[in-house]
PDB file of C-alpha atoms in Angstrom:
ATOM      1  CA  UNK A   1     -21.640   8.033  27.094  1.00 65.00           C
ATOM      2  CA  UNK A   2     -19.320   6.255  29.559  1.00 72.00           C
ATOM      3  CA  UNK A   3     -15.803   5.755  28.399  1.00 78.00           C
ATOM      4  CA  UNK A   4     -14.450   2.651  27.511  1.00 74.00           C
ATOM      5  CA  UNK A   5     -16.975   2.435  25.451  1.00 79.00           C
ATOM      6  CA  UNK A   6     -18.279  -0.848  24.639  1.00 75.00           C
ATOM      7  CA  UNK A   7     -21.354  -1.155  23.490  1.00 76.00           C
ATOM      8  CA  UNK A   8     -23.889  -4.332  23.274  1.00 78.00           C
ATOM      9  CA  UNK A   9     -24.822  -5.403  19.602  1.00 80.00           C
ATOM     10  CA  UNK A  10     -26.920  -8.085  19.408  1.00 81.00           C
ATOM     11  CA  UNK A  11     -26.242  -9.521  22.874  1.00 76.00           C
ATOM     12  CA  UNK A  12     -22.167  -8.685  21.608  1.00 80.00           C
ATOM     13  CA  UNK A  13     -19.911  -6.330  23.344  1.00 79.00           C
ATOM     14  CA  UNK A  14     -18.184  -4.552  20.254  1.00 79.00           C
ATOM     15  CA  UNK A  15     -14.381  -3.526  20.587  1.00 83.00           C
ATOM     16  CA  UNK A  16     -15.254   0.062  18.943  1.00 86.00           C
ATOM     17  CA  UNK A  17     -11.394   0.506  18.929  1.00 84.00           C
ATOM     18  CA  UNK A  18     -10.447  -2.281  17.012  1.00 87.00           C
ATOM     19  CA  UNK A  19     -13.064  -1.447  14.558  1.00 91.00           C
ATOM     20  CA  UNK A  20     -11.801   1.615  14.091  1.00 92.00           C
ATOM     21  CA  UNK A  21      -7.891   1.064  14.320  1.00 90.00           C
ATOM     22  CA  UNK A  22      -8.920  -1.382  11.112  1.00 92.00           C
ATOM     23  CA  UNK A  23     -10.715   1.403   9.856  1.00 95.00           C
ATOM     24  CA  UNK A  24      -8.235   4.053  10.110  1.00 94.00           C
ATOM     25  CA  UNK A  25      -5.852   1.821   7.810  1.00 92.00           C
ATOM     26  CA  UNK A  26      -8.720   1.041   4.948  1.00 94.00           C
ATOM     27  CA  UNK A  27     -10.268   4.732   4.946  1.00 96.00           C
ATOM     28  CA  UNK A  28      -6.350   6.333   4.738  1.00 94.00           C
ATOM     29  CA  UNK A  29      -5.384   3.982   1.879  1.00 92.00           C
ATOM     30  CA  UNK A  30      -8.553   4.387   0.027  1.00 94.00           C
ATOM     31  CA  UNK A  31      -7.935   8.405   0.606  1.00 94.00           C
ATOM     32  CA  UNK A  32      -4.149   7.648  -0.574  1.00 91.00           C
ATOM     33  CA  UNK A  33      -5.845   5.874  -3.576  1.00 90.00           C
ATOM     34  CA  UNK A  34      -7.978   8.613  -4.324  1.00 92.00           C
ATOM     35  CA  UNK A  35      -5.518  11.694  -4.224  1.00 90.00           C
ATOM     36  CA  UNK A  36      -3.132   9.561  -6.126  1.00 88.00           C
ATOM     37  CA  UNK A  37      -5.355   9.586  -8.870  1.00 87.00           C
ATOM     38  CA  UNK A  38      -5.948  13.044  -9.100  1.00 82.00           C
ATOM     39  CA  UNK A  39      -2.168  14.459  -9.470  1.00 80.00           C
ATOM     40  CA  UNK A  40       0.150  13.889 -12.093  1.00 79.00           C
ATOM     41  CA  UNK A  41       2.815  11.650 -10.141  1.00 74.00           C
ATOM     42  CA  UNK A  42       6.396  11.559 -11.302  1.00 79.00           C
ATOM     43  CA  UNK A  43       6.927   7.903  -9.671  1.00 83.00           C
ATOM     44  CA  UNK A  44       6.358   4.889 -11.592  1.00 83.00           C
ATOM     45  CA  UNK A  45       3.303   3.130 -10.570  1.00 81.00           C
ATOM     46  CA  UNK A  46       6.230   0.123  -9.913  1.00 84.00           C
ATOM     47  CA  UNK A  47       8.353   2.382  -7.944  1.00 86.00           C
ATOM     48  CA  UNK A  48       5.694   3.501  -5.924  1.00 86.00           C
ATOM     49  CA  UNK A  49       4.360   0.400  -4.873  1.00 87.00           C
ATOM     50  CA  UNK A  50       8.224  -0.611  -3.940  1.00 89.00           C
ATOM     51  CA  UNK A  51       8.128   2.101  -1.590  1.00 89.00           C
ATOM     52  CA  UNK A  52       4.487   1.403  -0.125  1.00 88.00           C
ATOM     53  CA  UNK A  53       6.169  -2.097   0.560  1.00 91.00           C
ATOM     54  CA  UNK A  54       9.131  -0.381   2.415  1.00 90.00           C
ATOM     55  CA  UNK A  55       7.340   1.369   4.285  1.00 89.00           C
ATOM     56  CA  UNK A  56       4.759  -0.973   5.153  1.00 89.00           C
ATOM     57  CA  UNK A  57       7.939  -2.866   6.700  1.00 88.00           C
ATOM     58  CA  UNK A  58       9.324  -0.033   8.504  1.00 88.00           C
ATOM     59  CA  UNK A  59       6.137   0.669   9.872  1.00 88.00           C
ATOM     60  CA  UNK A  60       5.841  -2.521  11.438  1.00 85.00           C
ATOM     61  CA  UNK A  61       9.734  -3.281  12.474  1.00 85.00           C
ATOM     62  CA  UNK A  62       9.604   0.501  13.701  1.00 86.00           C
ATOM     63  CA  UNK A  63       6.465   0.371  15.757  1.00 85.00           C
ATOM     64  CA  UNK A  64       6.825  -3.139  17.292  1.00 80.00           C
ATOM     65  CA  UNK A  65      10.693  -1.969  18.544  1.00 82.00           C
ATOM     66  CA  UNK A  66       9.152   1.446  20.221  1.00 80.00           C
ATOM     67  CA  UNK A  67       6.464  -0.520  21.509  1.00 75.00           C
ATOM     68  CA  UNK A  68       8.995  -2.729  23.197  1.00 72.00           C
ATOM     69  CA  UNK A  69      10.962   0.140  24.472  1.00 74.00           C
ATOM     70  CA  UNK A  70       7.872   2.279  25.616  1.00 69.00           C
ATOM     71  CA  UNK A  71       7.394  -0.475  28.470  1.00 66.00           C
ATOM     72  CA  UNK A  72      10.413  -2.885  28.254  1.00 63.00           C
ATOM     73  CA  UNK A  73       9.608  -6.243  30.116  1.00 59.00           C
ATOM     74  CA  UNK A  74      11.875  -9.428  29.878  1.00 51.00           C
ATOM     75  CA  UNK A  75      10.475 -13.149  30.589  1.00 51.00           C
ATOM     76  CA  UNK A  76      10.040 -16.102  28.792  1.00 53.00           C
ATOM     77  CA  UNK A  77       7.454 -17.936  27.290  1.00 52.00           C
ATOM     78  CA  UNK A  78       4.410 -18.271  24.449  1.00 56.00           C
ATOM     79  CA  UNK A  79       2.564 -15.269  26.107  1.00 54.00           C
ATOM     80  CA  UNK A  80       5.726 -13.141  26.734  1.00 47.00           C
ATOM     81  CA  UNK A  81       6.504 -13.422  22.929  1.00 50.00           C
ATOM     82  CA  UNK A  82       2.588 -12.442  21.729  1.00 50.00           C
ATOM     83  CA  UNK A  83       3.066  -9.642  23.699  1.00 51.00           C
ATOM     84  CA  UNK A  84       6.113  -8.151  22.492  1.00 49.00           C
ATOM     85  CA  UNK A  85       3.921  -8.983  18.844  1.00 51.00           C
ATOM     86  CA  UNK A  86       1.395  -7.082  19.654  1.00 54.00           C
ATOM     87  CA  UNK A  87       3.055  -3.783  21.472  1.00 56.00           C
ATOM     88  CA  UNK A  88       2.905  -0.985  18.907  1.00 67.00           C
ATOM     89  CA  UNK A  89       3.341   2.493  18.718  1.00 84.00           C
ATOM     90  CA  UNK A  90       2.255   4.668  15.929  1.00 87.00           C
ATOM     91  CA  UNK A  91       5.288   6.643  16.103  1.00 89.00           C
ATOM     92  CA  UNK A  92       7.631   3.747  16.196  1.00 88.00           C
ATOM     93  CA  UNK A  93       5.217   2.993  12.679  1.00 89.00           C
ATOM     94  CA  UNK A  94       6.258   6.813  11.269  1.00 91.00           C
ATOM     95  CA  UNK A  95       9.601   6.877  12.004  1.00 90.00           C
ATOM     96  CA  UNK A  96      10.213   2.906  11.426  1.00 90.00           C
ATOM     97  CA  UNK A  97       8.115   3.881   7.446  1.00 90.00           C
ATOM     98  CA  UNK A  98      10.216   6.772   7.029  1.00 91.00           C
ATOM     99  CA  UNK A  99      13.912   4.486   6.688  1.00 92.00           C
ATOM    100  CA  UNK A 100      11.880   1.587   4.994  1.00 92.00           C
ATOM    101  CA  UNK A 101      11.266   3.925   2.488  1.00 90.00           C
ATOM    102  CA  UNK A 102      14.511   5.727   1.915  1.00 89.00           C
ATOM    103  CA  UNK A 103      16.291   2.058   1.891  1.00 92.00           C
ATOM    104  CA  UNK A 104      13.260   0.957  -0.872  1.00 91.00           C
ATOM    105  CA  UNK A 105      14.421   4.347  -2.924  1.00 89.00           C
ATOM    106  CA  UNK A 106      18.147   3.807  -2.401  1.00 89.00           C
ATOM    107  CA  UNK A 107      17.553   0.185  -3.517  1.00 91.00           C
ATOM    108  CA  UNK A 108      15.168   1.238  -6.259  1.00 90.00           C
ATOM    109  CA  UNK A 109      17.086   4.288  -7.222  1.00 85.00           C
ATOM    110  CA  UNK A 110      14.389   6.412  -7.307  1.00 83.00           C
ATOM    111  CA  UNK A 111      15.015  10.228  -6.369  1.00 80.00           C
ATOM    112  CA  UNK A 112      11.688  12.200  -6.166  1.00 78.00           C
ATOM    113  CA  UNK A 113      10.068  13.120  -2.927  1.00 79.00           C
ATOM    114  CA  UNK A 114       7.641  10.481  -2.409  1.00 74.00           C
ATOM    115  CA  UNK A 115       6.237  11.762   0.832  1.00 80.00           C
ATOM    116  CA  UNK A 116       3.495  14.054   0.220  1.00 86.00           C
ATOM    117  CA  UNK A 117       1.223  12.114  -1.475  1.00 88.00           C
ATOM    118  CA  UNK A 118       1.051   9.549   2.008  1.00 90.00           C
ATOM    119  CA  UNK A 119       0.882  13.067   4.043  1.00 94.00           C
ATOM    120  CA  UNK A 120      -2.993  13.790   4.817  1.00 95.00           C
ATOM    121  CA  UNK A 121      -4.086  10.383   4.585  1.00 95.00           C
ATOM    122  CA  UNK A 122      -1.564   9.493   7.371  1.00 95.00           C
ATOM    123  CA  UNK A 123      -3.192  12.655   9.488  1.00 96.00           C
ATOM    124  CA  UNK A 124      -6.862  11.076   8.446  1.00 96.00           C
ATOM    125  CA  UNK A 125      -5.825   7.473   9.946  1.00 95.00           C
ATOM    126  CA  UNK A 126      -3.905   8.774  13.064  1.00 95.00           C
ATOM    127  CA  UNK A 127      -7.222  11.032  14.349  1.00 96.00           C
ATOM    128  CA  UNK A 128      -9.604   7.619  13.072  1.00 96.00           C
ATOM    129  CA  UNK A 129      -6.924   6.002  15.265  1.00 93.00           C
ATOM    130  CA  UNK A 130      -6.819   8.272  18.371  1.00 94.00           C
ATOM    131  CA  UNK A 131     -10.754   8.924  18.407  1.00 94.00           C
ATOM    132  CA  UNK A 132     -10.784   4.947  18.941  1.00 91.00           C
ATOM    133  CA  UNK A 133      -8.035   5.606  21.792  1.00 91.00           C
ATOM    134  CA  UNK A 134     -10.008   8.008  23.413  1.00 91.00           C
ATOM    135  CA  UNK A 135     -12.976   5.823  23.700  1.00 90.00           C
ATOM    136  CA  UNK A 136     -10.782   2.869  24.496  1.00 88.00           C
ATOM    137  CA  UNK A 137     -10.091   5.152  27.692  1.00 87.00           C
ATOM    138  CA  UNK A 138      -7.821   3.868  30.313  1.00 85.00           C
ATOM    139  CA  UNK A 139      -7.454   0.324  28.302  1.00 83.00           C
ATOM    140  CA  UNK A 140      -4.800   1.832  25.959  1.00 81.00           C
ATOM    141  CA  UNK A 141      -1.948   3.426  27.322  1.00 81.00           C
ATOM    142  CA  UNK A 142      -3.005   7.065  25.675  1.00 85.00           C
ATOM    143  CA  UNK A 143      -4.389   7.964  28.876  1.00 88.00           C
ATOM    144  CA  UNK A 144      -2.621  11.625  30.832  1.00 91.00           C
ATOM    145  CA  UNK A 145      -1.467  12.301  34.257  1.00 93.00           C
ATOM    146  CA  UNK A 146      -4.099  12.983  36.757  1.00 93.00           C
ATOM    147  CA  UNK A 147      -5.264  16.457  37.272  1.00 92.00           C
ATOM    148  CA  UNK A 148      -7.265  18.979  38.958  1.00 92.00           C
ATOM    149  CA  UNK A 149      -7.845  21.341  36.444  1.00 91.00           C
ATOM    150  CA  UNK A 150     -10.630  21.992  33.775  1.00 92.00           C
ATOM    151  CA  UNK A 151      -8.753  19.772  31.202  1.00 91.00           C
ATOM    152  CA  UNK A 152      -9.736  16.728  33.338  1.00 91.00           C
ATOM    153  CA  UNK A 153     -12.002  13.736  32.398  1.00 91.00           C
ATOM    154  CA  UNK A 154     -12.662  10.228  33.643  1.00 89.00           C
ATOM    155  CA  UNK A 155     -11.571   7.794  31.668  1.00 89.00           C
ATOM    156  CA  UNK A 156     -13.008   4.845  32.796  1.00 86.00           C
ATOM    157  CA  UNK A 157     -11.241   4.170  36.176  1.00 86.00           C
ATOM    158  CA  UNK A 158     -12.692   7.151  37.773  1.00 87.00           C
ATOM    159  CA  UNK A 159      -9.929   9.910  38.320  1.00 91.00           C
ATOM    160  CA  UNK A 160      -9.630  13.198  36.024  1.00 94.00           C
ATOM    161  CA  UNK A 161      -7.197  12.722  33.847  1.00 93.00           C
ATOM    162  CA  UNK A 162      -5.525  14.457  30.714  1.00 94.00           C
ATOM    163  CA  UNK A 163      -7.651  13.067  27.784  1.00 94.00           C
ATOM    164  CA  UNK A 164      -4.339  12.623  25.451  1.00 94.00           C
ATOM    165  CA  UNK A 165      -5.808  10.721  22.883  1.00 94.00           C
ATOM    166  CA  UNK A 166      -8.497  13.621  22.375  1.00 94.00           C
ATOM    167  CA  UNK A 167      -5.393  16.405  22.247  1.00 95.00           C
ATOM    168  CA  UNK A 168      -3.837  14.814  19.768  1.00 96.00           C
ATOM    169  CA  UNK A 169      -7.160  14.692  18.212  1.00 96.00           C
ATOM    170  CA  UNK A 170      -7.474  18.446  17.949  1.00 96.00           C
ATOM    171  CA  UNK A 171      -3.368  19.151  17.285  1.00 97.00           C
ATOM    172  CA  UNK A 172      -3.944  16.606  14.036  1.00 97.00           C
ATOM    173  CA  UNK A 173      -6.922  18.580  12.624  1.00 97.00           C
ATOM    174  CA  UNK A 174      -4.868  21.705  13.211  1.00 97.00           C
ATOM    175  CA  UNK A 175      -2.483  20.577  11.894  1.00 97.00           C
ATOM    176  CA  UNK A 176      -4.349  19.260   8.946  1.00 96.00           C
ATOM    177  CA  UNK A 177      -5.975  22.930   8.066  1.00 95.00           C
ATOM    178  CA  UNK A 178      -2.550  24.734   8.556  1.00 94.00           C
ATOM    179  CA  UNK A 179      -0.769  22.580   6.033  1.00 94.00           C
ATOM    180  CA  UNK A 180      -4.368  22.851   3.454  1.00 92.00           C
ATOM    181  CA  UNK A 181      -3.271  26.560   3.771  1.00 90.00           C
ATOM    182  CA  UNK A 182       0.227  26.023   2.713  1.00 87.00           C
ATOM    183  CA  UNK A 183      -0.676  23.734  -0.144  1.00 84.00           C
ATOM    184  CA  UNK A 184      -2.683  26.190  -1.422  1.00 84.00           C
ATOM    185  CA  UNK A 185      -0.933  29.572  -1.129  1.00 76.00           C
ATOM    186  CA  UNK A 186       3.152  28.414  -1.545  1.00 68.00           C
ATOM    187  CA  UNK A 187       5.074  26.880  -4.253  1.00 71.00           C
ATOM    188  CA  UNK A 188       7.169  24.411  -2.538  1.00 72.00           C
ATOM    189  CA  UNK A 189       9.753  22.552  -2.706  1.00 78.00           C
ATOM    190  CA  UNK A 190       8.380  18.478  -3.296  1.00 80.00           C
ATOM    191  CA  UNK A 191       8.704  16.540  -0.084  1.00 83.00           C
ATOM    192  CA  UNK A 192       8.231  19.592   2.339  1.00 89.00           C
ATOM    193  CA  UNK A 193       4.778  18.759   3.203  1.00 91.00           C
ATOM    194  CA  UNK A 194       5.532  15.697   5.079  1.00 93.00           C
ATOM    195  CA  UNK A 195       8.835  17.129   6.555  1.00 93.00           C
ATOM    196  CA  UNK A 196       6.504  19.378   8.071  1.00 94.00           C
ATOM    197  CA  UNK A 197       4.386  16.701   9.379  1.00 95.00           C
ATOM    198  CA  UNK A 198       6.706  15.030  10.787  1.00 95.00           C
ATOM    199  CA  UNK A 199       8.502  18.105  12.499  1.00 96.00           C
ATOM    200  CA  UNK A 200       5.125  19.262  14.101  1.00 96.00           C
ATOM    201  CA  UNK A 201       3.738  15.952  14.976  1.00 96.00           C
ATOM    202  CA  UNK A 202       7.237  14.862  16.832  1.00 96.00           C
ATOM    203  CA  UNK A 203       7.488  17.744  18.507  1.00 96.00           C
ATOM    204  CA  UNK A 204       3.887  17.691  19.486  1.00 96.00           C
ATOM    205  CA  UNK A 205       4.285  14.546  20.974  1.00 95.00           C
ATOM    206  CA  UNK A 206       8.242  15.173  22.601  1.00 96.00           C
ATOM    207  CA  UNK A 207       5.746  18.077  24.544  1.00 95.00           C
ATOM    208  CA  UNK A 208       2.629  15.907  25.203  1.00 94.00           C
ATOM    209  CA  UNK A 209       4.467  12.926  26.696  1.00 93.00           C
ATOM    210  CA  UNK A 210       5.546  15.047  29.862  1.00 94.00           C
ATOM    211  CA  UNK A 211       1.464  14.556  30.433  1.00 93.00           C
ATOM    212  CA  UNK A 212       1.564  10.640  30.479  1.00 92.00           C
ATOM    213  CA  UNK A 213       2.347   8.757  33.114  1.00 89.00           C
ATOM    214  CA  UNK A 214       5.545   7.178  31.875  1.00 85.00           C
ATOM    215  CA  UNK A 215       7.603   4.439  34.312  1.00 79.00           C
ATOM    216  CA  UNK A 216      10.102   3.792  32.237  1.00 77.00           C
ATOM    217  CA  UNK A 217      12.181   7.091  31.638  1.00 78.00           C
ATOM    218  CA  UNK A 218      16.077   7.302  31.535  1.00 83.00           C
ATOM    219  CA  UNK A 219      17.423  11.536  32.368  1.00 88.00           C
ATOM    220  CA  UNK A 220      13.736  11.849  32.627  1.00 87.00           C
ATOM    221  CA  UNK A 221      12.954  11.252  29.515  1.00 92.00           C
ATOM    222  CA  UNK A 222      10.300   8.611  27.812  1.00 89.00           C
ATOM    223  CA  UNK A 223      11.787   6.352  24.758  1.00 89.00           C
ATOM    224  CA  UNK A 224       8.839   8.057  22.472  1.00 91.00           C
ATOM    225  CA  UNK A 225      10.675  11.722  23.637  1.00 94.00           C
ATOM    226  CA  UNK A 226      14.257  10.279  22.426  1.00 94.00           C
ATOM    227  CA  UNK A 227      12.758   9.004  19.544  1.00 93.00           C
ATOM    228  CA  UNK A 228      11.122  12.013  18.857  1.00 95.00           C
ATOM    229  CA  UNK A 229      14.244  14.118  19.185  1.00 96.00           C
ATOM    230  CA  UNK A 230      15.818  11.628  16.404  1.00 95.00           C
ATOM    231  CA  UNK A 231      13.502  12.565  14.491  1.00 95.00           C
ATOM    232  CA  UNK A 232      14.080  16.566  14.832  1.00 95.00           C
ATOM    233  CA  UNK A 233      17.633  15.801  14.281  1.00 95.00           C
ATOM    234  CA  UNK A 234      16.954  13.895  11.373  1.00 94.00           C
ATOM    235  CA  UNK A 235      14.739  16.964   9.973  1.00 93.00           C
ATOM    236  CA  UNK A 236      17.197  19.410  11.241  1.00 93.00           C
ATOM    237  CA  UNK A 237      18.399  21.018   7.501  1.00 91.00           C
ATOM    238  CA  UNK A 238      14.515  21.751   6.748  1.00 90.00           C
ATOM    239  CA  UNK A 239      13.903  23.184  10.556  1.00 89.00           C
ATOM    240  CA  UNK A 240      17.613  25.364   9.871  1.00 88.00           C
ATOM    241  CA  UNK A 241      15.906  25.912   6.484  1.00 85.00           C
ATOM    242  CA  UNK A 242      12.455  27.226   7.262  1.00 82.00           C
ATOM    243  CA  UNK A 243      13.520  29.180  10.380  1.00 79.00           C
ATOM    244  CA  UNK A 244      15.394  31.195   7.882  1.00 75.00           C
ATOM    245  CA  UNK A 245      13.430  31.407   5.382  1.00 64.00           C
ATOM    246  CA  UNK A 246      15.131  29.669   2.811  1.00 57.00           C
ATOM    247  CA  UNK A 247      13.594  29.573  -0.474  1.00 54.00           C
ATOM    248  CA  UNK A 248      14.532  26.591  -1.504  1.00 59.00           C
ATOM    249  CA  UNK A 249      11.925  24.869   0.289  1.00 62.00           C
ATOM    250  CA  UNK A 250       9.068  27.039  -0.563  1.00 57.00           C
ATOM    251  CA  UNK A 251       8.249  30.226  -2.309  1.00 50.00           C
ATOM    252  CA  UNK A 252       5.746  32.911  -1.141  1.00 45.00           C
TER     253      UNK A 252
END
């Protein structure tokens, strides 16, 4: 199979990573749909789709601003503005959801934990996402450094290069199974599933960004790595928390 990988349907070359960017959205929701209806939620149907809203909004505020920042151009024009519409970053989308949802609960008033019910179908449309990067190859800027060693694969302009898209492929699904485990074996505290999440997968990709080839970096650092660390200090009481143990977030 030669990556990108387009292939010819019916005399049509299909954009397999639109399709599945589109599908990544409809298979998590319809997974969010069906885990809500197996657990006894303590938010109001209402409430809950006031949140989905705010974070639907933060998602897309959040990942068209880091999108922006990942590759910052200025100019003027029809086509300058369509581009700045369609730059996104999914972790612009994460961290831009995560306020539209705490300003939908402030406004709301609501006070339970609302994330762990979004957690795994999140993890489901990110690696639906990022399988569709992978095969998008050097067309979508998920593409590594290049390299000499083992870990090195054309991508479709023909040097070996860190397959990021595909690492973050195999993190997620780690990531997945390792918070399946907790689920079933702890007693925690509501809300720590996606604080977890979001911990792991930030710092996941603060690491994995040092593998990209980045232009626009200020103390050597990428905007996604700043944003990233925002994020860690935003998480910081739960990281204090579970590096000591503290019970109040889970119980063995």
């Amino acid at each position: 199979m030669d990556i990108p990988f387009e292939p010819i349907v019916f005399g049509i070359k299909v954009n397999i990573h639109l399709i599945l960017e589109y599908a990544a959205f409809f298979i998590g929701f319809r997974y969010y749909v069906y885990l809500k209806k197996n657990i006894k939620d303590p938010i109001t149907d209402h409430n809950r789709l006031s949140i989905i809203i705010g974070a639907v909004f933060g998602a897309f505020f959040g990942s068209r601003i880091m999108g922006f920042l990942e590759q910052p151009m200025f100019a003027m024009g029809p086509q300058y503005i369509l581009s700045i519409l369609s730059a996104k970053t999914i972790m612009g989308g994460l961290f831009g959801g995560l306020l539209g949802v705490e300003l939908a609960k402030r406004i709301i008033r609501e006070k339970h934990s609302s994330g762990d019910l979004f957690t795994f179908p999140i993890i489901l449309g990110i690696i639906i996402g990022r399988v569709g990067c992978f095969l998008a190859g050097t067309t979508e800027f998920t593409y590594g450094n290049e390299t000499s060693s083992f870990l090195g694969m054309d991508l479709g302009d023909g040097i070996l290069r860190y397959p990021i898209a595909l690492f973050e492929v195999i993190f997620l699904v780690g990531l997945w199974l390792f918070l399946k485990q907790l689920q079933k074996k702890h007693t925690y505290k509501s809300g720590i599933l996606f604080r977890y999440f979001m911990i792991l997968y930030f710092l996941f990709r603060f690491i994995i960004e040092f593998l990209k080839p980045n232009i626009f970096l200020i103390l050597g650092l990428s905007s996604i790595q700043y944003l990233c660390i925002l994020c860690l200090i935003y998480y910081w009481k739960t990281i204090r928390d579970t590096f000591y143990a503290n019970k109040k977030l889970y119980v063995l």
